[in-house]
Tab-separated table of C-alpha atoms and ligand atoms in Angstrom:
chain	number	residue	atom	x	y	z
H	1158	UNK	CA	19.110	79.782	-5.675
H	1159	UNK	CA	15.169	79.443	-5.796
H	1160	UNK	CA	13.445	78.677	-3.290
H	1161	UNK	CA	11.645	75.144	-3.011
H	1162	UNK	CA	8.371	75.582	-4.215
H	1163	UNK	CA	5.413	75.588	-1.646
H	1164	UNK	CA	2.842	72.836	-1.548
H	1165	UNK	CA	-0.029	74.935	-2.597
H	1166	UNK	CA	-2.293	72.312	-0.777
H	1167	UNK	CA	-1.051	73.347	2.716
H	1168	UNK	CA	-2.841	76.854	2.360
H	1169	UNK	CA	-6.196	77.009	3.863
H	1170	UNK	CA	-9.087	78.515	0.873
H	1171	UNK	CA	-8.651	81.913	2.969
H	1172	UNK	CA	-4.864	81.833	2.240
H	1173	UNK	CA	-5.462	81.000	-0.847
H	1174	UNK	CA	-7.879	83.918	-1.650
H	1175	UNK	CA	-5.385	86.443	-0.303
H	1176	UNK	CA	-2.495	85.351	-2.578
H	1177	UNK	CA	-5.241	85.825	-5.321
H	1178	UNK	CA	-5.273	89.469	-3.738
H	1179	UNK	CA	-1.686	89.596	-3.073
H	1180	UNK	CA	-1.359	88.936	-6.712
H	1181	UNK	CA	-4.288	91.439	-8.074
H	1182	UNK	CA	-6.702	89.153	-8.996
H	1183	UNK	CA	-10.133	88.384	-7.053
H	1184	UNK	CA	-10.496	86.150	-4.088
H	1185	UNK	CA	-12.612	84.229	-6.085
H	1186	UNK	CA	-10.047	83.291	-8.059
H	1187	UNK	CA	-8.806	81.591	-4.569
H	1188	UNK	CA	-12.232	79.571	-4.133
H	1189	UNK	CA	-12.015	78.255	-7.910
H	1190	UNK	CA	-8.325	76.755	-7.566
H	1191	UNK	CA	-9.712	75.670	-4.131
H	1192	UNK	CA	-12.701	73.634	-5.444
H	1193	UNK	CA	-10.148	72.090	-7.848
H	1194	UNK	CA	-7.773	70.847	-5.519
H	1195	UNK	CA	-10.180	69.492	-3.178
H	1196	UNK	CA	-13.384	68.802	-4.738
H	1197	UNK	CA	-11.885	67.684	-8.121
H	1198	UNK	CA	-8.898	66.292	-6.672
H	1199	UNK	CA	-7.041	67.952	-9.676
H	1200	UNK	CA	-3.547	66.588	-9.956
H	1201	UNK	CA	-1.871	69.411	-11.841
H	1202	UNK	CA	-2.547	72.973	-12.773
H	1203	UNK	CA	-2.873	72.495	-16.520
H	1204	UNK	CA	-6.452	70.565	-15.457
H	1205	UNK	CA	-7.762	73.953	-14.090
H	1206	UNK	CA	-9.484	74.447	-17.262
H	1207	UNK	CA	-11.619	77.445	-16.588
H	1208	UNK	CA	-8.421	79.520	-15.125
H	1209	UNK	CA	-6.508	81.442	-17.535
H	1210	UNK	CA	-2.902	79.983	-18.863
H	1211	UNK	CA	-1.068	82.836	-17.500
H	1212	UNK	CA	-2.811	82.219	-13.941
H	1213	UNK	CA	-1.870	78.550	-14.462
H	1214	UNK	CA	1.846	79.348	-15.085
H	1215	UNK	CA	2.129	81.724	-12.151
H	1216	UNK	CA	1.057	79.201	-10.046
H	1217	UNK	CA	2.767	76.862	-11.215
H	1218	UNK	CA	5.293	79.367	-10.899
H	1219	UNK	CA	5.091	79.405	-7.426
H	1220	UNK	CA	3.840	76.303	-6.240
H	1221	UNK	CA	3.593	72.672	-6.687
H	1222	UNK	CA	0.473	69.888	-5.882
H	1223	UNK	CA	2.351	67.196	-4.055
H	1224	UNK	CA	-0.073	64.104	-4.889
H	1225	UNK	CA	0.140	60.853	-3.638
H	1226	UNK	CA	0.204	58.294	-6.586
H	1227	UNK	CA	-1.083	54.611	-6.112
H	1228	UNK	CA	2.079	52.819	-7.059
H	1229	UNK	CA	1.005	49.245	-7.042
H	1230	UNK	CA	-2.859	47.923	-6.692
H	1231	UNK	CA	-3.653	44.144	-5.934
H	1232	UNK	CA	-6.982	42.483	-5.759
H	1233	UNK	CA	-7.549	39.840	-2.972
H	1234	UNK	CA	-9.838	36.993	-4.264
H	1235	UNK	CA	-12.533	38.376	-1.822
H	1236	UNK	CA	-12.390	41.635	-3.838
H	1237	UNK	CA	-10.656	43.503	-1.444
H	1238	UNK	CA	-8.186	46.154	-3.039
H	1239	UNK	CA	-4.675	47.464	-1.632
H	1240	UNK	CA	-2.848	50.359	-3.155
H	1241	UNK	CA	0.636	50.780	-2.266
H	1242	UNK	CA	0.831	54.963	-2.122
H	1243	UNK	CA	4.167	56.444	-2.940
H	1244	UNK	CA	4.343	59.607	-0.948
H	1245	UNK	CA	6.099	63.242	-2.643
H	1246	UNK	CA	9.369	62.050	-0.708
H	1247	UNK	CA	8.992	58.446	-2.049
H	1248	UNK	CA	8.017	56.671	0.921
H	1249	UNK	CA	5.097	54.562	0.712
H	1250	UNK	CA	2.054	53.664	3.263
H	1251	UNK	CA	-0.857	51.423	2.084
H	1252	UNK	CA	-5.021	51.808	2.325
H	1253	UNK	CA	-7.156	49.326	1.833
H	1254	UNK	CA	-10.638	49.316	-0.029
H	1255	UNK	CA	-13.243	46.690	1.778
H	1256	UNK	CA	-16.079	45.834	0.119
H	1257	UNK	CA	-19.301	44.284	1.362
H	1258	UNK	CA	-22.566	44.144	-0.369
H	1259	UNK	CA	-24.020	46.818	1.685
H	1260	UNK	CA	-21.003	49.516	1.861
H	1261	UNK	CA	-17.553	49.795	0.872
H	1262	UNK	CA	-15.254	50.744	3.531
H	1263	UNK	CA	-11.589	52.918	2.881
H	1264	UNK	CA	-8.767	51.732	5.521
H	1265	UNK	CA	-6.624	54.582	5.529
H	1266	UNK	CA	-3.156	55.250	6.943
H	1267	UNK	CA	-2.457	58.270	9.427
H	1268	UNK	CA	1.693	57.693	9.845
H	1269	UNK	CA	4.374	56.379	7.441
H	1270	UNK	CA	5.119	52.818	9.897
H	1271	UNK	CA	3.919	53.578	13.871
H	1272	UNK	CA	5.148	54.652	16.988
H	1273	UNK	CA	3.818	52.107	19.390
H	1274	UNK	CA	5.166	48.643	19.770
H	1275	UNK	CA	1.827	46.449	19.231
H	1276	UNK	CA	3.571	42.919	19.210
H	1277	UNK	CA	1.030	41.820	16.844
H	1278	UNK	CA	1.020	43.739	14.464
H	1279	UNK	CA	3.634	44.722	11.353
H	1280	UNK	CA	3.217	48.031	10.832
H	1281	UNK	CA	4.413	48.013	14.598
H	1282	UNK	CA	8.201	46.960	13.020
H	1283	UNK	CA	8.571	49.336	10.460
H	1284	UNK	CA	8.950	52.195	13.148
H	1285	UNK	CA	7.572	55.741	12.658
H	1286	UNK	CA	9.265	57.490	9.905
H	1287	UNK	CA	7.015	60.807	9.817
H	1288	UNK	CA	3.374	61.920	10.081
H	1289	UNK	CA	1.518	61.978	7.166
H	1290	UNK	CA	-0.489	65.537	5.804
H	1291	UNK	CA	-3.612	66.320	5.779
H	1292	UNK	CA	-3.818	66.004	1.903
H	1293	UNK	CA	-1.525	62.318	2.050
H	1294	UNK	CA	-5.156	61.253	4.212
H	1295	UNK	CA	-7.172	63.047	1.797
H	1296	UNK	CA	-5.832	61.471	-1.328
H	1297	UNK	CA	-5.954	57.881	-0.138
H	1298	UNK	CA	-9.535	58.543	0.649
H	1299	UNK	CA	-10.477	59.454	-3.142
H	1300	UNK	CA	-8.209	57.665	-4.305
H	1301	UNK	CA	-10.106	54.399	-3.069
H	1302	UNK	CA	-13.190	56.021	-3.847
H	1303	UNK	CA	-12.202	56.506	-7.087
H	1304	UNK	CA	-11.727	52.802	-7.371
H	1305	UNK	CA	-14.804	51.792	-5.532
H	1306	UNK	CA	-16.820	54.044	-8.305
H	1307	UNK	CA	-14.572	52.154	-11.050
H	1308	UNK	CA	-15.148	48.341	-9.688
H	1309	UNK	CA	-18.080	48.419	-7.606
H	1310	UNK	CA	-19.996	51.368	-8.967
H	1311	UNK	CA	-20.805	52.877	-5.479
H	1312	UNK	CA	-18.848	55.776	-4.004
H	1313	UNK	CA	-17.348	54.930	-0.792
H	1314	UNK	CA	-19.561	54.553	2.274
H	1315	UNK	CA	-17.478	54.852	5.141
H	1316	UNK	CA	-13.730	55.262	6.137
H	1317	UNK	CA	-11.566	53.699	8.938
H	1318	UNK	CA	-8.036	55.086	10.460
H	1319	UNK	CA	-7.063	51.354	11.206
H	1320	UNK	CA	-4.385	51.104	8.368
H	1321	UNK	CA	-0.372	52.141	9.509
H	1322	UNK	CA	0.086	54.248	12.516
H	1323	UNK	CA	-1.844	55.494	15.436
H	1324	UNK	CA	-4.348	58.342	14.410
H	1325	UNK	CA	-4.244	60.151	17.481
H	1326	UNK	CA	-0.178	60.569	17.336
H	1327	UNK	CA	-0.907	62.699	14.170
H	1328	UNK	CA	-4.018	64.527	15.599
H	1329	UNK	CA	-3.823	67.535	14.129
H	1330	UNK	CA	-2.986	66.200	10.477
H	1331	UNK	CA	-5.557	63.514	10.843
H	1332	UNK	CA	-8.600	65.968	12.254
H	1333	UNK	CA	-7.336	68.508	9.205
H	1334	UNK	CA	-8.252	65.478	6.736
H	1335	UNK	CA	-11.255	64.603	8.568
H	1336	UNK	CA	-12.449	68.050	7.873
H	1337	UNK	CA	-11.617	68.070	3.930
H	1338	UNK	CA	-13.379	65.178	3.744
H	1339	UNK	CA	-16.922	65.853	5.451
H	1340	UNK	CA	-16.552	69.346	3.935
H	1341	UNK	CA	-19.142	70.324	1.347
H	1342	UNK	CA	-15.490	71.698	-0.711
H	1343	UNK	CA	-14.181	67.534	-0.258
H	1344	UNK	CA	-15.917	64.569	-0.461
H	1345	UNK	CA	-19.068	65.977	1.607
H	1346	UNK	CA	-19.457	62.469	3.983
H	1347	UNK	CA	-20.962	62.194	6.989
H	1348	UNK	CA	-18.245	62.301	9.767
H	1349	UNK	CA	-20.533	59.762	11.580
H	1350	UNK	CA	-19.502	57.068	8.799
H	1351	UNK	CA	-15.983	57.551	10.084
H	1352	UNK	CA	-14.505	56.019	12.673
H	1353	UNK	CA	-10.923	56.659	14.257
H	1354	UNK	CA	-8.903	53.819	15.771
H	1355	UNK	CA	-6.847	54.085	18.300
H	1356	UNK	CA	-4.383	52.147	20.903
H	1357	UNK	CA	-5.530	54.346	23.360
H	1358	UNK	CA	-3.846	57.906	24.063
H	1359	UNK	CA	-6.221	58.933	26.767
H	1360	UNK	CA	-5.101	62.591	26.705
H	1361	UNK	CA	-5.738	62.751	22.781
H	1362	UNK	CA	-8.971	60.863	23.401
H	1363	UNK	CA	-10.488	63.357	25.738
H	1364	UNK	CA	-9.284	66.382	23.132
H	1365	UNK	CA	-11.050	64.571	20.550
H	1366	UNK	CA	-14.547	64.705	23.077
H	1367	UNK	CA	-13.639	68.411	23.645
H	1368	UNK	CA	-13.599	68.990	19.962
H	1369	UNK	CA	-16.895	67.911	18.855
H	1370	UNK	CA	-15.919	65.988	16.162
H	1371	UNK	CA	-18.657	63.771	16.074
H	1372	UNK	CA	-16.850	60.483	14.303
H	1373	UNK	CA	-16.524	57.050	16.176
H	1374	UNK	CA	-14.046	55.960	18.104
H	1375	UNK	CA	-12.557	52.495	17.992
H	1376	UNK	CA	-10.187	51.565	20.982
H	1377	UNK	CA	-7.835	48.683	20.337
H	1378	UNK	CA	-8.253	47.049	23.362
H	1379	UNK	CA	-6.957	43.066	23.557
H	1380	UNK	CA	-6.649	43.031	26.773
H	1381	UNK	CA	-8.317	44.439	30.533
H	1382	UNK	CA	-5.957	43.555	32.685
H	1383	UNK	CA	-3.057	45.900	32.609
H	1384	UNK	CA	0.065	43.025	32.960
H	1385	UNK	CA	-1.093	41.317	29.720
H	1386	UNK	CA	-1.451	44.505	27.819
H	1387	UNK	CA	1.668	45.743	29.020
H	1388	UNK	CA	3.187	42.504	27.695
H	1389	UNK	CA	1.153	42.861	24.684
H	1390	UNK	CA	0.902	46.448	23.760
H	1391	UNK	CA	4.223	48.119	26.231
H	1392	UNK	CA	3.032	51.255	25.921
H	1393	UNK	CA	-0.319	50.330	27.984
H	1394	UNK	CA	2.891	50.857	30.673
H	1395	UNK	CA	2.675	54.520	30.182
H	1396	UNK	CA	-1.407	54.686	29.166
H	1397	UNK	CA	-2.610	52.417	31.666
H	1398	UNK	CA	-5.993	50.992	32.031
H	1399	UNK	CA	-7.016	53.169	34.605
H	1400	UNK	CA	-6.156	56.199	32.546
H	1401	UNK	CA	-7.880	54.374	29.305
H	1402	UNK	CA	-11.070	54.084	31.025
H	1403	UNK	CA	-11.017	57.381	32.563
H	1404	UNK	CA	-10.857	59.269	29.036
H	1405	UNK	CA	-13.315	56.780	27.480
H	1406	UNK	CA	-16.269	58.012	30.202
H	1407	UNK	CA	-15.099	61.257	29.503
H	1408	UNK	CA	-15.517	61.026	26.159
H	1409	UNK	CA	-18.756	59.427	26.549
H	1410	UNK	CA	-20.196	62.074	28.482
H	1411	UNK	CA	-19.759	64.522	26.053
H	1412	UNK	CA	-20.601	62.803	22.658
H	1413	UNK	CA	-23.159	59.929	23.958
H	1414	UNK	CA	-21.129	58.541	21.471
H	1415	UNK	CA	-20.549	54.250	21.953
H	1416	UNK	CA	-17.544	53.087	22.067
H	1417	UNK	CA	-16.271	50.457	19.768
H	1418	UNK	CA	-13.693	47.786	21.383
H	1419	UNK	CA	-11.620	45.690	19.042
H	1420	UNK	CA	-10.264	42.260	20.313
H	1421	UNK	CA	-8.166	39.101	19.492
H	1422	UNK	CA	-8.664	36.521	21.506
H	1423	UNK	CA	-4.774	34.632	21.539
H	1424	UNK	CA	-3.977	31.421	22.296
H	1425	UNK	CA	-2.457	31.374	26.010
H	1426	UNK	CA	-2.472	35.253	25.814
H	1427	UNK	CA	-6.120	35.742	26.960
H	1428	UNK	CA	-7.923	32.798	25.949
H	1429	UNK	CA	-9.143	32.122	29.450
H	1430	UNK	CA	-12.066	33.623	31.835
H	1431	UNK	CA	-10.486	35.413	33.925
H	1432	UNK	CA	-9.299	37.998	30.820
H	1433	UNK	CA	-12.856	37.405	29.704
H	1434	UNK	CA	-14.584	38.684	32.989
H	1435	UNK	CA	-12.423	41.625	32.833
H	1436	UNK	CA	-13.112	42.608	29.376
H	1437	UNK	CA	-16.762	42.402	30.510
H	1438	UNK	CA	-16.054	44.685	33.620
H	1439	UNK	CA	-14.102	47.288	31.396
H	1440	UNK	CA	-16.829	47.073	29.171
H	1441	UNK	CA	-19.230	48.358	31.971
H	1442	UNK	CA	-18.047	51.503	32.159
H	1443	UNK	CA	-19.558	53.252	28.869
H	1444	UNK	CA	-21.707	51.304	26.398
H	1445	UNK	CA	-19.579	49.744	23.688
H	1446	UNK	CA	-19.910	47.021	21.698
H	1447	UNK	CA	-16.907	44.669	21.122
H	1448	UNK	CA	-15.486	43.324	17.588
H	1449	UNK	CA	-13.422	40.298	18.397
H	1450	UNK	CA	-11.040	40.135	15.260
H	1451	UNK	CA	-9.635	37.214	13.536
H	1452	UNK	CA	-5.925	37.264	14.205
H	1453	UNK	CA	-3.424	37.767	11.073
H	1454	UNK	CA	-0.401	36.089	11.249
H	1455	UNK	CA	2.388	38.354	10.994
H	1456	UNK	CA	4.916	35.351	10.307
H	1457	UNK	CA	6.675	35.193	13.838
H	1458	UNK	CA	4.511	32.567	15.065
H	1459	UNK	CA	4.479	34.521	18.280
H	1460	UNK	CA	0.821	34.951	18.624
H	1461	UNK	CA	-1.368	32.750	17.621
H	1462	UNK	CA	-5.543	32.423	16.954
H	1463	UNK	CA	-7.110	31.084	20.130
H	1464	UNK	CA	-9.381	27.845	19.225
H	1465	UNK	CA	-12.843	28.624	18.307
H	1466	UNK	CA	-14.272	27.344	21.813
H	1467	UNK	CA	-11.855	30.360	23.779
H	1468	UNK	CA	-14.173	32.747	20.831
H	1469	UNK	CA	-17.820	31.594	21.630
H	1470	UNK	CA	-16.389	31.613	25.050
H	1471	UNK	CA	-16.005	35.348	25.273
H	1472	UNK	CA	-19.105	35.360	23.114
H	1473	UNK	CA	-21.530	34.206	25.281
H	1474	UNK	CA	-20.005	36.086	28.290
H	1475	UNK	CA	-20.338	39.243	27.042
H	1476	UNK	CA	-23.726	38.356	25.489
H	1477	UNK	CA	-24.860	37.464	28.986
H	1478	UNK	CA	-23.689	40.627	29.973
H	1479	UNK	CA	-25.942	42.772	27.534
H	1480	UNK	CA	-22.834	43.458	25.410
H	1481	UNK	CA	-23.066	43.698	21.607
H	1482	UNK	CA	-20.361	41.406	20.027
H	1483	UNK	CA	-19.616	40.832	16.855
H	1484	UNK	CA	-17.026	38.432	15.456
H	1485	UNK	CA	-15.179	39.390	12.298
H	1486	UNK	CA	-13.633	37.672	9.984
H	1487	UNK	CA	-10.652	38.438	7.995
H	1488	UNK	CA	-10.732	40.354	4.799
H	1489	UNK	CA	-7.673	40.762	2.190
H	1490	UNK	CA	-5.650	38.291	3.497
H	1491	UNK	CA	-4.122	36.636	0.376
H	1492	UNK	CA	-2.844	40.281	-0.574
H	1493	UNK	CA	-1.618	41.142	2.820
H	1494	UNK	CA	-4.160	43.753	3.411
H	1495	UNK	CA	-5.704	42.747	6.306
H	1496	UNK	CA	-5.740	44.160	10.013
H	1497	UNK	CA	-2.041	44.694	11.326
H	1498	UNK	CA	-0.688	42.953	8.241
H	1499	UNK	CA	0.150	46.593	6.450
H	1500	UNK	CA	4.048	46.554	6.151
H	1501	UNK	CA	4.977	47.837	2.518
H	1502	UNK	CA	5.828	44.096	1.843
H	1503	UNK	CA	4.145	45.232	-1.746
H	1504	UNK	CA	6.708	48.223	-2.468
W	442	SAH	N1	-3.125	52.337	15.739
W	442	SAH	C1	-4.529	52.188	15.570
W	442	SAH	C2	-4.968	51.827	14.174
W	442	SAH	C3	-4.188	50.778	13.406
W	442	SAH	S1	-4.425	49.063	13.723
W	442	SAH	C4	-5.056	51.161	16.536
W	442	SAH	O1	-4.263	50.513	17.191
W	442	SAH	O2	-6.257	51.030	16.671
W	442	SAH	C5	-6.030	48.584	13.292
W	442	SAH	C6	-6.498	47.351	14.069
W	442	SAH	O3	-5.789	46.166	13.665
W	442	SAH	C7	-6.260	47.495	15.546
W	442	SAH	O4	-7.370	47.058	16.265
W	442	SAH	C8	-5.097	46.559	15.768
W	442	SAH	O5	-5.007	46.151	17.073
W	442	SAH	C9	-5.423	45.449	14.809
W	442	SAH	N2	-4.283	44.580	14.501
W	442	SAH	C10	-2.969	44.865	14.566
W	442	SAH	N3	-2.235	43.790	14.223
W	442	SAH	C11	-3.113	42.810	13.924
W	442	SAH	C12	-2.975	41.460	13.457
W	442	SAH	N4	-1.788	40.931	13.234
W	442	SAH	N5	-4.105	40.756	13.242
W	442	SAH	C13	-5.323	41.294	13.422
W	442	SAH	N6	-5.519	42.559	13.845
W	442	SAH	C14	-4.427	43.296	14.095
């Protein structure tokens, strides 16, 4: 019986170039099928147009380009796009394409469902099924800039891990993508218009400071004060606060990179000053700036939006404080697209 055909996408351009030499051809041969795969994101081999048909059919021969396809696309009303992404092994994530006058933003999954047990959010229920590869990142990425070329004639501006799954669970897989897509071989951005969100996995958040990689971090924080987040977010349980903070001057010490905070303010969750104040005091500890998020209903009717007062509330606190704080509003959420609503409800 054959063997299953490799994904020819997993080799590295070096690998690639010696299988040219394996074969008796030039490494260079390696760095043109490269540039295809990656830089023209080509889909199959017979689109390698200035590689010879009987290269084409030995690689083809050998290998196959597992591609992700966008299986469904639906337009919110605020012009927000989600693509449903069928996966080689037909299971599906979704990525979401947020645009704002000034940039367009790619929300991008890391995991097929999640490992953590966020009781907000709906990815959280679908349970972690497997990691995605570095190329499943990758594709979503041009993929929605693709589309943002298409409907808002701008490439895409800047990229978020805040769609299914915790980034830093993945880490290798997600800091492979990262590197395809700042490369001058990918998409050639700025890794400083990308920005990794995470629960909070303090050991993966110091590796990330050890490794230079010079994106922004986002921490998913809802809560300073470790009994709520518990409740909240259980795994806090094993990552407590403590440990959270620990990694986050850590990482600041090394980058001089400011930290991001994202928060939901919940009716009789944390809508009171006490969870204020301490959002203020873990906010001392590195400069940050805070999003407080719009909650999305996730159908439950377990958590619900604090009032607006328990909002300008934490506003003005932290404002007092010298904290930046922005509050953001919802995008997408006709289409289920937005923040924590991601749950293949589409597929
Ligand atoms: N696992 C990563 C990235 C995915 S979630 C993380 O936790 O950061 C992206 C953001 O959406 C996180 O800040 C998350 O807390 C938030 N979120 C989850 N469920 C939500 C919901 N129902 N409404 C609004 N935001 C939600």
């Amino acid at each position: 019986m054959k063997n299953e055909k490799k994904d020819i996408r997993a080799l590295t351009k070096k690998q690639l170039q010696e299988f040219f030499v394996s074969q008796g051809d030039k490494s260079f041969r390696g760095s043109q099928v490269y540039e295809w795969l990656w830089n023209k994101s080509a889909h199959t081999f017979e689109e390698m147009t200035n590689i010879s048909k009987e290269t084409r059919e030995m690689l083809k021969e050998n290998f196959v380009i597992n591609h992700i396809r966008v299986d469904q696309m639906q337009r919110s009303s605020d012009g927000t796009i989600k693509n449903a992404v069928k996966l080689h092994d037909s299971l599906t994530v979704e990525s979401v394409l947020i645009p704002t006058p000034k940039r367009t933003t790619a929300c991008v999954s890391s995991q097929v469902g999640c490992s953590l047990d966020c009781q907000f959010c709906a990815t959280a229920k679908l349970k972690r099924m497997r990691n995605l590869n570095p190329d499943e990142i990758y594709d979503q990425v041009v993929a929605i800039d693709n589309e943002s070329r298409l409907y808002f004639d701008k490439p895409l501006s800047n990229i978020v891990f805040m769609g299914m799954g915790e980034p830093l669970m993945n880490y290798n897989n997600v800091m492979k993508a990262v590197e395809k897509i700042t490369s001058k071989e990918g998409l050639g951005m700025s890794p400083k218009r990308i920005t990794i969100s995470t629960s909070g996995v303090p050991k993966m958040i110091k590796k990330l400071a050890d490794d230079e990689a010079k994106i922004k971090l986002a921490v998913s924080l809802h809560s300073a004060i470790d009994e709520v987040r518990t409740k909240i977010m259980p795994f806090n349980e094993t990552f407590p606060l403590k440990d959270l903070k620990e990694s986050l001057e850590y990482w600041y010490a090394k980058t001089k990179s400011r930290i991001t905070y994202e928060y939901i303010v919940w009716k009789d969750i944390n809508d009171n000053r006490v969870a204020a104040q301490a959002l203020v005091d873990f906010c001392k500890a590195v400069p940050c700036k805070v999003n407080l998020i719009e909650y999305n209903p996730i159908d439950d009717g377990h958590f619900q939006q604090a009032s607006a007062e328990a909002t300008t509330m934490y506003q003005h606190m932290l404002e007092r404080n010298g904290i930046t704080v922005t509050v953001r509003r919802s995008r997408g959420k006709d289409i289920d697209a937005a923040c924590g609503q991601l749950a293949n409800k589409s597929a």
